[in-house]
mmCIF file of C-alpha atoms in Angstrom:
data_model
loop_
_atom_site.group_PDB
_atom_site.id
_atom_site.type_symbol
_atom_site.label_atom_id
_atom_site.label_comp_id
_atom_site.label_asym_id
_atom_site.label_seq_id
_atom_site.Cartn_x
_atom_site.Cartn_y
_atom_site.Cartn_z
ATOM 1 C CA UNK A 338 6.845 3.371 -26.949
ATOM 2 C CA UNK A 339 8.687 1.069 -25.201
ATOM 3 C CA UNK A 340 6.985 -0.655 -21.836
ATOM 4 C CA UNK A 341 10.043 -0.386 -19.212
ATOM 5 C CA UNK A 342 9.281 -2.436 -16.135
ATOM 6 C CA UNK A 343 7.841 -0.351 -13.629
ATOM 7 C CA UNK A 344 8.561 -1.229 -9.823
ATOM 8 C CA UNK A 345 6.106 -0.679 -7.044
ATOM 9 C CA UNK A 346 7.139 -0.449 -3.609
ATOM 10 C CA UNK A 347 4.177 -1.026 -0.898
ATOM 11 C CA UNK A 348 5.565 -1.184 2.658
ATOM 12 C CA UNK A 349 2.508 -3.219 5.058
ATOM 13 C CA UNK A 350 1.944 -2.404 8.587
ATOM 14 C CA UNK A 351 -0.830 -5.207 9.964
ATOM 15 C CA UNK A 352 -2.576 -3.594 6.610
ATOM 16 C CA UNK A 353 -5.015 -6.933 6.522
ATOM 17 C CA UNK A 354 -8.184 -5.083 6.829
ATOM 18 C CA UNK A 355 -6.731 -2.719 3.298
ATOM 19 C CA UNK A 356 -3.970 -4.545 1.520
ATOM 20 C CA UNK A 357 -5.933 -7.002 -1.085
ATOM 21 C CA UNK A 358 -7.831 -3.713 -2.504
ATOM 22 C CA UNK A 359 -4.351 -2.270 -3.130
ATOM 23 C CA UNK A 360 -2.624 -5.504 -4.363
ATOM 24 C CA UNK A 361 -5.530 -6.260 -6.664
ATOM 25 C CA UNK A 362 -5.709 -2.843 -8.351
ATOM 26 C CA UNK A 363 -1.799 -2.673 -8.820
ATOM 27 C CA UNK A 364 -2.182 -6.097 -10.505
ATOM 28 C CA UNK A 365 -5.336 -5.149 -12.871
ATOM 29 C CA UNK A 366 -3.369 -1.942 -14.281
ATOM 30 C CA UNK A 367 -3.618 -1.455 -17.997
ATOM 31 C CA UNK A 368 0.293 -1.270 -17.991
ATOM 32 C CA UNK A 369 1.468 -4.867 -17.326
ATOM 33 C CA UNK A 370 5.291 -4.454 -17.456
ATOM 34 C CA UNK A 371 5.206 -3.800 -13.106
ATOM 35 C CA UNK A 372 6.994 -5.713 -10.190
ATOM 36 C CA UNK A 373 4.843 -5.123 -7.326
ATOM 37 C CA UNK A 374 7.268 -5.331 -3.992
ATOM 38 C CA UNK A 375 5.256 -6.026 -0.675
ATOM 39 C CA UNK A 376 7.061 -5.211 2.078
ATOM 40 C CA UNK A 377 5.620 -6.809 5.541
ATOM 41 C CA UNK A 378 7.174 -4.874 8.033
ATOM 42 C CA UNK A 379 6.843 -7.215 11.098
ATOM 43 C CA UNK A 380 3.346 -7.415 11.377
ATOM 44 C CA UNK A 381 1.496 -9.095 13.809
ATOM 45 C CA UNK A 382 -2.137 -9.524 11.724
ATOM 46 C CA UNK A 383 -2.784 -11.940 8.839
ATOM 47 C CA UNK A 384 -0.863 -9.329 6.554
ATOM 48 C CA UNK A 385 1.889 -11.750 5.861
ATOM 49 C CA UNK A 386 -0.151 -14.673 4.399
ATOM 50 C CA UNK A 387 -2.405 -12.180 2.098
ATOM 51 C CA UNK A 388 1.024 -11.348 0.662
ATOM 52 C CA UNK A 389 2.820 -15.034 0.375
ATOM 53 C CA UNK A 390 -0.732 -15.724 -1.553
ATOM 54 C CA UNK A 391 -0.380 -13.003 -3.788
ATOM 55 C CA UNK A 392 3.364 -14.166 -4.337
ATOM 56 C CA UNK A 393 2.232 -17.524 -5.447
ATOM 57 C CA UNK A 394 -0.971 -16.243 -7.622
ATOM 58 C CA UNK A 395 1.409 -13.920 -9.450
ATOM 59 C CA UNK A 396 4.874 -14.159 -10.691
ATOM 60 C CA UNK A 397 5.456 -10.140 -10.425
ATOM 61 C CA UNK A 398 4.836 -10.056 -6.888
ATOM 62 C CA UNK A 399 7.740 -10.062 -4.337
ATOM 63 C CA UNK A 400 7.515 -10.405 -0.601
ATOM 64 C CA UNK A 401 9.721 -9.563 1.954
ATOM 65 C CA UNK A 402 9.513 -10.075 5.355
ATOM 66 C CA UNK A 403 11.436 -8.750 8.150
ATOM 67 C CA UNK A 404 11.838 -7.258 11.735
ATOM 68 C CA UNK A 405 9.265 -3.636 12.132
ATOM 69 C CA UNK A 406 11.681 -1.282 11.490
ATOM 70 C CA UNK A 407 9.392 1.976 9.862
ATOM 71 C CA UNK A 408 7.610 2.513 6.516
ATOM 72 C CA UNK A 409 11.340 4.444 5.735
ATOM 73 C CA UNK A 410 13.447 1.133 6.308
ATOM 74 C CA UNK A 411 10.715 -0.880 4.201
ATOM 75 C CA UNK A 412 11.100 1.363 1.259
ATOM 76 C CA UNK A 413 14.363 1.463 1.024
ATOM 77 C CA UNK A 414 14.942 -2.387 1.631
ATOM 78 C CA UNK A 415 12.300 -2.660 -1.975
ATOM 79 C CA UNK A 416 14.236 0.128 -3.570
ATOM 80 C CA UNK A 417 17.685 -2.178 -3.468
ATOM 81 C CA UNK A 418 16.359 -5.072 -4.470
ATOM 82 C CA UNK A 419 13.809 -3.075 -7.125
ATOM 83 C CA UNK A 420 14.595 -4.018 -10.891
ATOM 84 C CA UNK A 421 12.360 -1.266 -12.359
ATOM 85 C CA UNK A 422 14.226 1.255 -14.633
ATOM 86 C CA UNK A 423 11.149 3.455 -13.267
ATOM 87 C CA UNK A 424 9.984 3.039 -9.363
ATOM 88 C CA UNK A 425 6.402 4.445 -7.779
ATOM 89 C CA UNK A 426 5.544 4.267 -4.257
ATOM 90 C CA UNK A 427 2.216 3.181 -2.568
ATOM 91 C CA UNK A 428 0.756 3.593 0.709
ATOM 92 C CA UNK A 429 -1.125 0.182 1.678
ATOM 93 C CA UNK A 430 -4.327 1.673 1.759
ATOM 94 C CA UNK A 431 -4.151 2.760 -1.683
ATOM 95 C CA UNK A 432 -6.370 1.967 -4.326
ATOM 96 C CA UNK A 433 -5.338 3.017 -7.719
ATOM 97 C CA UNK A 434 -7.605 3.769 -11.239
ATOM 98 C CA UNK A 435 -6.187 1.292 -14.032
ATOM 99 C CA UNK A 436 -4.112 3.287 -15.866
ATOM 100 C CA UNK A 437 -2.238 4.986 -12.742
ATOM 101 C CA UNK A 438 0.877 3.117 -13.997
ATOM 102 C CA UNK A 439 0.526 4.107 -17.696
ATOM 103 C CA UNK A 440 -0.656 7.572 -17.340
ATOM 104 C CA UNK A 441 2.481 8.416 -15.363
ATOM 105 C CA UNK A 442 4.998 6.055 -17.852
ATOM 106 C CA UNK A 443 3.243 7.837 -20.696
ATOM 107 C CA UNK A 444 3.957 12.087 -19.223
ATOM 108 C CA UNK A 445 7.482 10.755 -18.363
ATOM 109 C CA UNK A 446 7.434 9.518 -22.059
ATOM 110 C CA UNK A 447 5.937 11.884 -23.906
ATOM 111 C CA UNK A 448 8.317 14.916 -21.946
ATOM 112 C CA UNK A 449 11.252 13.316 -21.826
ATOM 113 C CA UNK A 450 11.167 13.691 -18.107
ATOM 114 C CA UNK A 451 13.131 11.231 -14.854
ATOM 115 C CA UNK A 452 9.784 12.519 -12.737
ATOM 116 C CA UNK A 453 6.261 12.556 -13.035
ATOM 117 C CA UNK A 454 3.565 14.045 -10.838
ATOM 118 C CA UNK A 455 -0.030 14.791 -9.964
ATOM 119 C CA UNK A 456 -0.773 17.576 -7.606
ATOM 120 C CA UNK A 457 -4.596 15.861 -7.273
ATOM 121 C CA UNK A 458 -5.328 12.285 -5.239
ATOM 122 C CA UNK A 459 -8.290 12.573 -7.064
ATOM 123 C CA UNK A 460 -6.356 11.627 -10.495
ATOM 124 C CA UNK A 461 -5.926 7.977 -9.264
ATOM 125 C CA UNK A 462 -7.743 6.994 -6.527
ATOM 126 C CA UNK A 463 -11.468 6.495 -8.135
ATOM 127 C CA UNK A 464 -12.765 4.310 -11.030
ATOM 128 C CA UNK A 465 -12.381 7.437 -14.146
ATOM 129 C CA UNK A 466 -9.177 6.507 -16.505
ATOM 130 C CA UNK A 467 -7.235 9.490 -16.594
ATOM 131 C CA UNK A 468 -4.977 8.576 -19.885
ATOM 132 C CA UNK A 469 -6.101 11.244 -22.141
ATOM 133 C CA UNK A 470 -2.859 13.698 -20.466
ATOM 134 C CA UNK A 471 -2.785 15.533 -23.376
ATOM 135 C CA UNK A 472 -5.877 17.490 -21.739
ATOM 136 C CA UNK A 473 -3.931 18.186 -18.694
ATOM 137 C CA UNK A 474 -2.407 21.407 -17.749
ATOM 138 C CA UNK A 475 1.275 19.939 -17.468
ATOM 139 C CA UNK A 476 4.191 22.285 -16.768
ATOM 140 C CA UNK A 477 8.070 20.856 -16.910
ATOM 141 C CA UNK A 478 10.025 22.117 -14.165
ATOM 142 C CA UNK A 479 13.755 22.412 -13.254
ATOM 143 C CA UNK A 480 15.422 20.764 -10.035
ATOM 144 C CA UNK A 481 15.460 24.279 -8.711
ATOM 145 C CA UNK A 482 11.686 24.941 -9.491
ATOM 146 C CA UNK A 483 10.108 21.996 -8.489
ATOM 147 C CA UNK A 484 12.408 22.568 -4.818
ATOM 148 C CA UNK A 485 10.842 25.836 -4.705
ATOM 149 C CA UNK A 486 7.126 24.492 -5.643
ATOM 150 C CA UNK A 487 7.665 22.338 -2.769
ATOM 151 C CA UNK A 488 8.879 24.342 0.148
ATOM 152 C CA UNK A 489 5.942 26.654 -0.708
ATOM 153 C CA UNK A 490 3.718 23.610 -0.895
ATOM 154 C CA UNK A 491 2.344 23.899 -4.238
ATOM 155 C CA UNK A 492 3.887 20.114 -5.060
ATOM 156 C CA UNK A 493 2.562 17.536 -2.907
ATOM 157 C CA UNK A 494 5.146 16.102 -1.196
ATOM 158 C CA UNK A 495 4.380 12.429 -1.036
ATOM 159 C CA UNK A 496 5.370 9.133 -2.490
ATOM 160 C CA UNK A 497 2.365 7.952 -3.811
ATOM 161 C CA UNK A 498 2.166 10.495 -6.667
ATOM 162 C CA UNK A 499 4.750 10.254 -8.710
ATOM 163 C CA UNK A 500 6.974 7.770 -10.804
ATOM 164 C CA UNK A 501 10.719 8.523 -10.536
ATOM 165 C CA UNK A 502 13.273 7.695 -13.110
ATOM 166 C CA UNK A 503 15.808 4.799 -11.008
ATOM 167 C CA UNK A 504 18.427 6.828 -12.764
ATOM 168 C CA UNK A 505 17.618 9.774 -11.153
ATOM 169 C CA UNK A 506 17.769 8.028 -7.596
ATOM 170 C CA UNK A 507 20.586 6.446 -7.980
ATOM 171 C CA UNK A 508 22.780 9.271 -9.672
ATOM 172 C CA UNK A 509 21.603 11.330 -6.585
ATOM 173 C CA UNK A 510 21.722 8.268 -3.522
ATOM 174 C CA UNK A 511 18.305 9.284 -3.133
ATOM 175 C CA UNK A 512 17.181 7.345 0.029
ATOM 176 C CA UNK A 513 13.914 7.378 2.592
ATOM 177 C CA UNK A 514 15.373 8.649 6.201
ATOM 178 C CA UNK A 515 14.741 6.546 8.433
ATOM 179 C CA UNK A 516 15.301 8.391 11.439
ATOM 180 C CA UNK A 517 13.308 11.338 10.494
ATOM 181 C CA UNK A 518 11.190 12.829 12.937
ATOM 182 C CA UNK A 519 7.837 14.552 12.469
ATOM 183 C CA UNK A 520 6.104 16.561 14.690
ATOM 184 C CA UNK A 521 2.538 16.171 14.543
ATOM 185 C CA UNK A 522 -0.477 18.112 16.424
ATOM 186 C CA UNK A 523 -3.346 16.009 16.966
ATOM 187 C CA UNK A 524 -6.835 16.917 19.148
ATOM 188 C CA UNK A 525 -4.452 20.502 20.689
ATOM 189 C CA UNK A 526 -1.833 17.354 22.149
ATOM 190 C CA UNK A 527 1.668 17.942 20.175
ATOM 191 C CA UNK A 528 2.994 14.374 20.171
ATOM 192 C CA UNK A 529 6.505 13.698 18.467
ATOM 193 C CA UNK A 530 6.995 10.254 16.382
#
């Protein structure tokens, strides 16, 4: 099996008090083919240094700074200037098992797949490896079917659990919106972001 370089896209909000945990973990993967791209989206903490260090500790980080513009913005800003032929996307406060990155290379692999998932945080986010997939229940699904799994929530729908094919993206101009608005209830107050 060929190790493609895998791209990881982190977009940092004043993440200081999180963002080492998640750096360091992303760089002690078992899969070492990875670009990690930190994104510091205008913040005002010590974010920004913790990433220039990590830039000059290790050659496959890559930092970008620039105005706050929304986690949206930041992704897509990695995404262009990504050179993974696969991309995955992290929250700042994530902290991933070692073989995140090589369980995920290895379904899309193995199934001759552009996307692979977990339906279960749980998969990634302790200290148990999780490589042995062939254990798994896995199920290959159409466009149409995983659309379908999502609208009826049975696929999470986030970034952080999944790899994605570039191909796919870019055959499809696959983009974050960045003027997407959510509506959110929080403590019976309905507040709109």
């Amino acid at each position: 099996m060929e190790n493609k370089l895998v791209s990881i896209i982190v977009s940092v909000y004043n993440g200081e008090r999180y963002i080492e945990e998640c750096i360091e973990s992303v760089l002690n993967q078992d899969y070492k083919n990875i670009e990690l791209i930190l994104v510091d989206d205008g913040s005002f903490d010590s974010s920004n240094v913790i990433l220039d260090k990590y830039s000059l500790k290790d050659k496959r980080v890559k930092v970008i700074h620039k105005e706050n513009s929304g986690v949206s913005n930041s992704r897509n800003i990695a995404l262009e200037r990504s050179l993974g032929e696969y991309i995955c996307f992290l929250d700042q406060d994530d902290i991933l098992a070692k073989d995140y990155v090589s369980y995920f290379y290895g379904l899309i692999c193995k199934y001759n797949v552009e996307i692979s998932a977990t339906p279960s945080p749980r998969k990634f986010f302790n200290e148990t490896p999780h490589t042995i997939y062939e254990k798994d229940h896995v199920d290959i699904l159409s466009g149409e079917e995983t659309a379908i799994n999502m609208l009826y929530h049975k696929i999470v729908i986030a970034p952080w659990n999944k790899m994605i094919s570039r191909n796919l993206i870019e055959r499809n101009k696959i983009r974050f919106q960045p003027n997407f608005l959510m509506v959110k209830v929080l403590h019976s107050r309905l507040k709109v972001f």
